Coordinates of C-alpha atoms and ligand atoms in Angstrom, one line a residue:
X11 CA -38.9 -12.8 2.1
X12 CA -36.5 -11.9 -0.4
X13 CA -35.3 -8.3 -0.7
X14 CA -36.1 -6.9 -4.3
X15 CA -33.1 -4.7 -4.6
X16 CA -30.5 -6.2 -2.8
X17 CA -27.6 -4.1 -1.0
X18 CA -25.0 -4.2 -3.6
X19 CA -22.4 -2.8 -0.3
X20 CA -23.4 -6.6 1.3
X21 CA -20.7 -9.2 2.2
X22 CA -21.1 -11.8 0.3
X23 CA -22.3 -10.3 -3.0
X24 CA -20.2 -10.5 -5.9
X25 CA -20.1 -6.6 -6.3
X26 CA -19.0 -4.6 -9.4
X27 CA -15.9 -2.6 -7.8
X28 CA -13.3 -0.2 -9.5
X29 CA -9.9 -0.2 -7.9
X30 CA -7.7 2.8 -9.2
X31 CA -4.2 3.0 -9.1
X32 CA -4.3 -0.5 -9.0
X33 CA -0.4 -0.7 -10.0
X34 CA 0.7 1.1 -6.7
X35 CA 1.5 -0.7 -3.6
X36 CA -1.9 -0.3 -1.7
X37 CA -3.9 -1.0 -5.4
X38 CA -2.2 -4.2 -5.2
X39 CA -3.6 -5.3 -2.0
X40 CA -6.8 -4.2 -2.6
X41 CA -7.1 -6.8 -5.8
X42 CA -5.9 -9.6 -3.2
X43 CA -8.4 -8.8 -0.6
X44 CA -11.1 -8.5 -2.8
X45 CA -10.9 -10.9 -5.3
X46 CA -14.2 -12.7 -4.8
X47 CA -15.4 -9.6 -6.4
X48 CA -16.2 -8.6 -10.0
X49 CA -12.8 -6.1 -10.0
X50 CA -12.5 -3.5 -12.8
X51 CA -8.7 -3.0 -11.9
X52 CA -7.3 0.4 -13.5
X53 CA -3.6 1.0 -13.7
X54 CA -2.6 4.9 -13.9
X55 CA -2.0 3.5 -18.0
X56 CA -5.5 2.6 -18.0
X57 CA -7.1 5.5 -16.7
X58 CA -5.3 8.8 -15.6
X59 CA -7.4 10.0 -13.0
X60 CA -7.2 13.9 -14.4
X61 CA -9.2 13.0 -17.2
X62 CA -12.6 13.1 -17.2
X63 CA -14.1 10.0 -16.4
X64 CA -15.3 9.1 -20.5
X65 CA -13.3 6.3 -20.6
X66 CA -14.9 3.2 -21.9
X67 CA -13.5 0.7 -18.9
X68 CA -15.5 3.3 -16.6
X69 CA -18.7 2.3 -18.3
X70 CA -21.4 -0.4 -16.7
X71 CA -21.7 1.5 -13.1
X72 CA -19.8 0.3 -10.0
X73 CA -20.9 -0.8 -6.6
X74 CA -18.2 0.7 -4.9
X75 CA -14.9 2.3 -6.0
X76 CA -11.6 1.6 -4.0
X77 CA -9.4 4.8 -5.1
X78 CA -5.9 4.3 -4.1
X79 CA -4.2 6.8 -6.9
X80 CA -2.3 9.4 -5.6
X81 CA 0.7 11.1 -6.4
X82 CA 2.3 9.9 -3.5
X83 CA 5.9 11.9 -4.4
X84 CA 5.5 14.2 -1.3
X85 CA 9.3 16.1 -2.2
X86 CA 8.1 16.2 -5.5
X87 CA 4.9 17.7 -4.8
X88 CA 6.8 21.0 -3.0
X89 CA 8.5 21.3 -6.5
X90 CA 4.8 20.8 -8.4
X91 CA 2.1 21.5 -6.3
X92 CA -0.3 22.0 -9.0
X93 CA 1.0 19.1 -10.5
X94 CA 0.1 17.1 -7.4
X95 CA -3.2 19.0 -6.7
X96 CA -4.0 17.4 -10.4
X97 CA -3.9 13.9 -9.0
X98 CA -5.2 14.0 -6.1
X99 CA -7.8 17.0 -5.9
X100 CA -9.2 17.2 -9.6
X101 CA -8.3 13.0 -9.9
X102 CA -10.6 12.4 -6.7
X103 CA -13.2 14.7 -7.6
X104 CA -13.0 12.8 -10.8
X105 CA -13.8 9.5 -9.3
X106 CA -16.3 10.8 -6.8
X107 CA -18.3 12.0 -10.1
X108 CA -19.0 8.1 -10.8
X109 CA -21.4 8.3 -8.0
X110 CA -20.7 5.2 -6.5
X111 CA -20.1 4.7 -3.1
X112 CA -16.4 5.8 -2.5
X113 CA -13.6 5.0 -0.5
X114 CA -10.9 7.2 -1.0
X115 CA -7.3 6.9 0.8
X116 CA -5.4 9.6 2.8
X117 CA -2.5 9.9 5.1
X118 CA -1.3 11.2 8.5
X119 CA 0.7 14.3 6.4
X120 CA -3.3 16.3 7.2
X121 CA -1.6 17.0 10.6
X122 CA 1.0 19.1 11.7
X123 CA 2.6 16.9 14.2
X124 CA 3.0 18.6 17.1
X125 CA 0.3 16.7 19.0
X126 CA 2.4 14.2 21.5
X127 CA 0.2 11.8 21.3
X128 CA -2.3 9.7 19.1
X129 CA -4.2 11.3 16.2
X130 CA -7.6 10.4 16.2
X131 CA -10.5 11.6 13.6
X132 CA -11.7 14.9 15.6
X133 CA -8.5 16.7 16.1
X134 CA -7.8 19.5 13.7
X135 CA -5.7 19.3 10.9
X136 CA -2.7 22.1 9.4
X137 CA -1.2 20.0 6.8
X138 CA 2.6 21.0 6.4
X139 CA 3.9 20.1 3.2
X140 CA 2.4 20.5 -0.7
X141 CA 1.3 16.6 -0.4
X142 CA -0.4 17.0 2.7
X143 CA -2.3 20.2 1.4
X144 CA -3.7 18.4 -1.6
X145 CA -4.2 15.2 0.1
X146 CA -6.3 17.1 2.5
X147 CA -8.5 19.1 -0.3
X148 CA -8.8 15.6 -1.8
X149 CA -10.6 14.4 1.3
X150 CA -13.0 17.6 1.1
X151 CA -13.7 16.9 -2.9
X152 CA -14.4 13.0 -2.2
X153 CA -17.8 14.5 -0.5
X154 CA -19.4 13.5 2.6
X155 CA -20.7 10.0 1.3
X156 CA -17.5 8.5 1.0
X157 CA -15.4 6.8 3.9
X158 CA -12.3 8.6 4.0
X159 CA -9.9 6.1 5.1
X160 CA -6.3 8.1 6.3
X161 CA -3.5 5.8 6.6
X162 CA 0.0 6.1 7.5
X163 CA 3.8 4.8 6.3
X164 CA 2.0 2.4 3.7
X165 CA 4.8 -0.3 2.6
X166 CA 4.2 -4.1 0.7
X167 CA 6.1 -6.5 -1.1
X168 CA 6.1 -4.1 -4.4
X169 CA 6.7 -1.0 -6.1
X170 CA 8.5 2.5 -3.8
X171 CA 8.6 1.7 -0.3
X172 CA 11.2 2.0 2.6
X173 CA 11.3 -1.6 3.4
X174 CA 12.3 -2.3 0.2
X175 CA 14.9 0.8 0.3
X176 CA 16.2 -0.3 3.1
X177 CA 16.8 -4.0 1.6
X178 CA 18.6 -2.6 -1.0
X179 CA 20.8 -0.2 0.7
X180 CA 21.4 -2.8 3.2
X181 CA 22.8 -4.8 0.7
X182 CA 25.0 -2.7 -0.7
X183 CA 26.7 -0.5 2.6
X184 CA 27.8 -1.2 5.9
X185 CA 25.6 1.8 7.4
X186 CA 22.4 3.5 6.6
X187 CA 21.7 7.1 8.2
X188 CA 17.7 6.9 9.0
X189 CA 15.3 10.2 10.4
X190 CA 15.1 9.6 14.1
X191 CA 12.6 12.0 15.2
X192 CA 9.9 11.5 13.4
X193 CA 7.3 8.9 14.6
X194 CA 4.6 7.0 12.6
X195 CA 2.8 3.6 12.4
X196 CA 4.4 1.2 9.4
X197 CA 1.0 -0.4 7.8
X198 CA 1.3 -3.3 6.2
X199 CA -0.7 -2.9 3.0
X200 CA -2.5 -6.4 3.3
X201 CA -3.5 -5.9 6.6
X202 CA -4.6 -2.3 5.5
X203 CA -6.8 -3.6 2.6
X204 CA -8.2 -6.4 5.0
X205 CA -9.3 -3.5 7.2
X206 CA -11.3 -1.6 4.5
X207 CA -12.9 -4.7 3.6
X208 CA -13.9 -5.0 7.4
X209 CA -15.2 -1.0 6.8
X210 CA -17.3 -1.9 3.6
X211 CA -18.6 -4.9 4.3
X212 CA -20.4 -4.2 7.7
X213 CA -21.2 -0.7 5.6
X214 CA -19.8 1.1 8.9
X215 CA -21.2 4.6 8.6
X216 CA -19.4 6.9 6.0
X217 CA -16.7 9.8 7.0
X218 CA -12.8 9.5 8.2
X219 CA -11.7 6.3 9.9
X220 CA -7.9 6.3 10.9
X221 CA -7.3 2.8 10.0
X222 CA -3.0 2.1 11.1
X223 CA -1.1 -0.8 12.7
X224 CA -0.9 -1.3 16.0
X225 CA 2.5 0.3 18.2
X226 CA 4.7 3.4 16.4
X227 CA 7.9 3.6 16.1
X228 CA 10.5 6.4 14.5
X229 CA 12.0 5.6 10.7
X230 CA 15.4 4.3 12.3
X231 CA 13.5 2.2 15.1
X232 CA 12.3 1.0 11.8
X233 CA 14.6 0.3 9.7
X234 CA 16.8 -1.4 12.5
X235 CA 13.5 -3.7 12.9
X236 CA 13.9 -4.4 8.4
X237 CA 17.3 -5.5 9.4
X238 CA 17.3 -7.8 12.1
X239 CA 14.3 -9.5 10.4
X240 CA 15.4 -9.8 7.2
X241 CA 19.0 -11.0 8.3
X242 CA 21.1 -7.8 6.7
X243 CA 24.3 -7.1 8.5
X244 CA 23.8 -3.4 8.5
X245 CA 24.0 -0.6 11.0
X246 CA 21.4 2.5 11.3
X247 CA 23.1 5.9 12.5
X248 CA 20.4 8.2 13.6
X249 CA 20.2 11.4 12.5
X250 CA 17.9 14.5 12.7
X251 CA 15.1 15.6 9.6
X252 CA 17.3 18.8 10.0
X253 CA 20.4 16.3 8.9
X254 CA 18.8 14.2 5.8
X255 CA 17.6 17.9 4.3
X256 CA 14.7 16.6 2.0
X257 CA 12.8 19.4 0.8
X258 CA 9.2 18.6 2.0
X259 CA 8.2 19.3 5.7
X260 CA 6.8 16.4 7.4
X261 CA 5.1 16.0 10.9
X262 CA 7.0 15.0 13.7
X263 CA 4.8 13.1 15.1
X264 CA 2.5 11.1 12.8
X265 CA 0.6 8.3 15.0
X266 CA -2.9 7.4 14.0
X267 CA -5.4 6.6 16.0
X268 CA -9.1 5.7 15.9
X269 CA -11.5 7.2 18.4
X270 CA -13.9 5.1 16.9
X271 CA -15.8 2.2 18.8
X272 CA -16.3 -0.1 15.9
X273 CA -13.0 0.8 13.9
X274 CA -11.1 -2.4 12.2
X275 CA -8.0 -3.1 14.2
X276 CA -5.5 -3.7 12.4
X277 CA -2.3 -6.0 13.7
X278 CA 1.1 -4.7 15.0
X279 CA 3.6 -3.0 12.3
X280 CA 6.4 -5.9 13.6
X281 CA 3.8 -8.6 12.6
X282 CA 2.7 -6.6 9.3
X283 CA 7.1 -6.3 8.7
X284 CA 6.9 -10.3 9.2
X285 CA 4.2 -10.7 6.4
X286 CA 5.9 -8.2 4.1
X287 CA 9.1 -10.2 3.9
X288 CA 7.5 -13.4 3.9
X289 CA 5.7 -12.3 1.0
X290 CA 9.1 -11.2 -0.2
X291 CA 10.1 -14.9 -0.1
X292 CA 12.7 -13.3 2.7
Ligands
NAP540 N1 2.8 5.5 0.7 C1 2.5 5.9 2.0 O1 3.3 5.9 2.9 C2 1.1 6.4 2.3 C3 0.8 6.8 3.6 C4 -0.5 7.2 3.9 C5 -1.5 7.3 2.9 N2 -1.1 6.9 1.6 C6 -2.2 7.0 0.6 O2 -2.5 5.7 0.2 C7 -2.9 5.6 -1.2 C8 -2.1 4.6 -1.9 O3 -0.7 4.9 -1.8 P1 0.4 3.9 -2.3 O4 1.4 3.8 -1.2 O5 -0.2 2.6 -2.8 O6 1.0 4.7 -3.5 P2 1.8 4.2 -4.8 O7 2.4 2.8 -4.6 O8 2.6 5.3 -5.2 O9 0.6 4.0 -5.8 C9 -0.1 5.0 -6.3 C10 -0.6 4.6 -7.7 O10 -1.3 5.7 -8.3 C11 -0.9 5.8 -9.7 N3 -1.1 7.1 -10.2 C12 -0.4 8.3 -10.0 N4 -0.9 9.3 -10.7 C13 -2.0 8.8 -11.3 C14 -3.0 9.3 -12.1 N5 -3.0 10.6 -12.5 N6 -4.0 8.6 -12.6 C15 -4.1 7.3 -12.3 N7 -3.2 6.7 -11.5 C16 -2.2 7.4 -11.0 C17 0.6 5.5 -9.7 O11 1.0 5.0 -11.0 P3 2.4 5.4 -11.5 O12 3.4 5.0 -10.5 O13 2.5 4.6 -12.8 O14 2.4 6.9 -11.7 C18 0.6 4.3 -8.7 O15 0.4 3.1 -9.3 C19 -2.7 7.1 -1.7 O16 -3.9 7.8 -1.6 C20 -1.7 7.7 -0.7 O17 -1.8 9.1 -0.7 C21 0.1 6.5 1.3

């Protein structure tokens, strides 16, 4: 018997979906890993997400909206935090006012860090920095329907990331000083975007997911791994947060776990470092 209103959320179906901030480095993915879809793909140009959602693209109704805008400038949000809470408090309440069924995108900067081991979905969260703060009051206004998907050291062939940093100032020095005492999982954005399409399309049950590669390393663990892959003859001298001085606080210790039985895995960050520069044509 054939269903009269069929589940838009099922695999398979070409569904109507809205990907914001689909200029950014995760938005980008998202486009790759979905493209048997119907995308509506909104650069910040397009559609600032502060603004009420009146804009014409918006119209038609979505099946589900992938919202990866952010302002993702975590030293620059300590110097604007209302200018942060803009995007990504009012922007996500924004989006979640479409109605549709939502995933919206958070990071490992809701915790404090000072855990020793992994974070998974039930542990409490003090976020430390302005970012964190607003990133954390976006997951609240993105409502209970929507799968809150908390992420961690997002990097891809495009756009801001610290692999491509590091390519760059590996080409032009001899040495690069790198944070050594802060730990995190590098995620691959493919293999992040591949995950979420695992979450949607078996409709797994709405609420946070930690969805991060597989292993953890620290920044200059990191960035020696960028090196000896991508073949740059360049040393990393270790030094402290205290060292560097950036003005934003970050967590120590930023590993993301899933306590979840039926949570995507997602690959190792070496393997998801591999894909990144191959994608690079490196
Ligand atoms: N990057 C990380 O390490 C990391 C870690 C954990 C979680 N996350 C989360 O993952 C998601 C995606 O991050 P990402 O790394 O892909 O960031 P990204 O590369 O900085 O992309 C964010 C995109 O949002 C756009 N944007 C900024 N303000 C906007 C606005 N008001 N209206 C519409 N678009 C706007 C930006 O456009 P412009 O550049 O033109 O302003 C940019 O294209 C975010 O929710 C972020 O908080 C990121």
């Amino acid at each position: 018997m054939e269903l009269e209103h069929p589940d838009p959320l099922r695999a398979g179906h070409r569904r109507r979906i809205l990907i914001t901030g689909a200029g950014g480095q995760l938005g980008r993915a998202l486009q790759q890993e979905f493209v048997a879809d119907d995308l509506v793909a909104l650069t910040h140009t397009d559609w600032d997400v502060a603004d009420p959602p009146s804009n014409s693209l918006l119209q038609g109704g979505f099946d589900l909206v992938l919202h990866a805008a952010a302002w993702t400038d975590v030293d620059g949000a300590e110097a604007d935090p209302q200018g942060a809470a803009a995007v990504n408090v009012a922007g996500t309440a924004s989006v979640a006012s479409l109605g549709a069924p939502l995933v919206a995108f958070s990071t490992d900067y809701v915790f404090d860090g000072r855990k020793r081991e992994p974070y998974v979905e039930s542990d409490g969260v003090n976020p430390v920095s302005a970012y964190g703060r607003t990133k954390l009051h976006g997951e609240a206004v993105a409502g209970s329907d929507a799968w809150i998907v908390r992420s961690s050291w997002l990097f891809g062939a495009t756009g801001h990331n610290f692999v491509r940093t590091m390519l760059r100032l590996g080409a032009e020095r001899d040495e690069v000083a790198v944070v050594d005492d802060q730990r995190g999982c590098p995620t691959y954005v493919g293999h992040l975007a591949h995950a979420v399409r695992e979450l949607v399309d078996a409709d797994r049950p709405r609420g946070v997911w930690h969805l991060a590669a597989e292993g953890d390393c620290t920044w200059a663990d990191f960035a020696e791994a960028v090196f000896a892959e991508a073949g740059v003859d360049c040393r990393v001298r270790r030094v402290s947060t205290e060292e560097l001085g950036r003005s934003a606080p970050r967590p120590a210790y930023a590993v993301l776990r899933s306590e979840r039985a039926d949570a995507p895995a997602l690959p190792h960050w070496r393997d998801g470092l591999r894909e990144c520069l191959a994608a690079m044509g490196r």
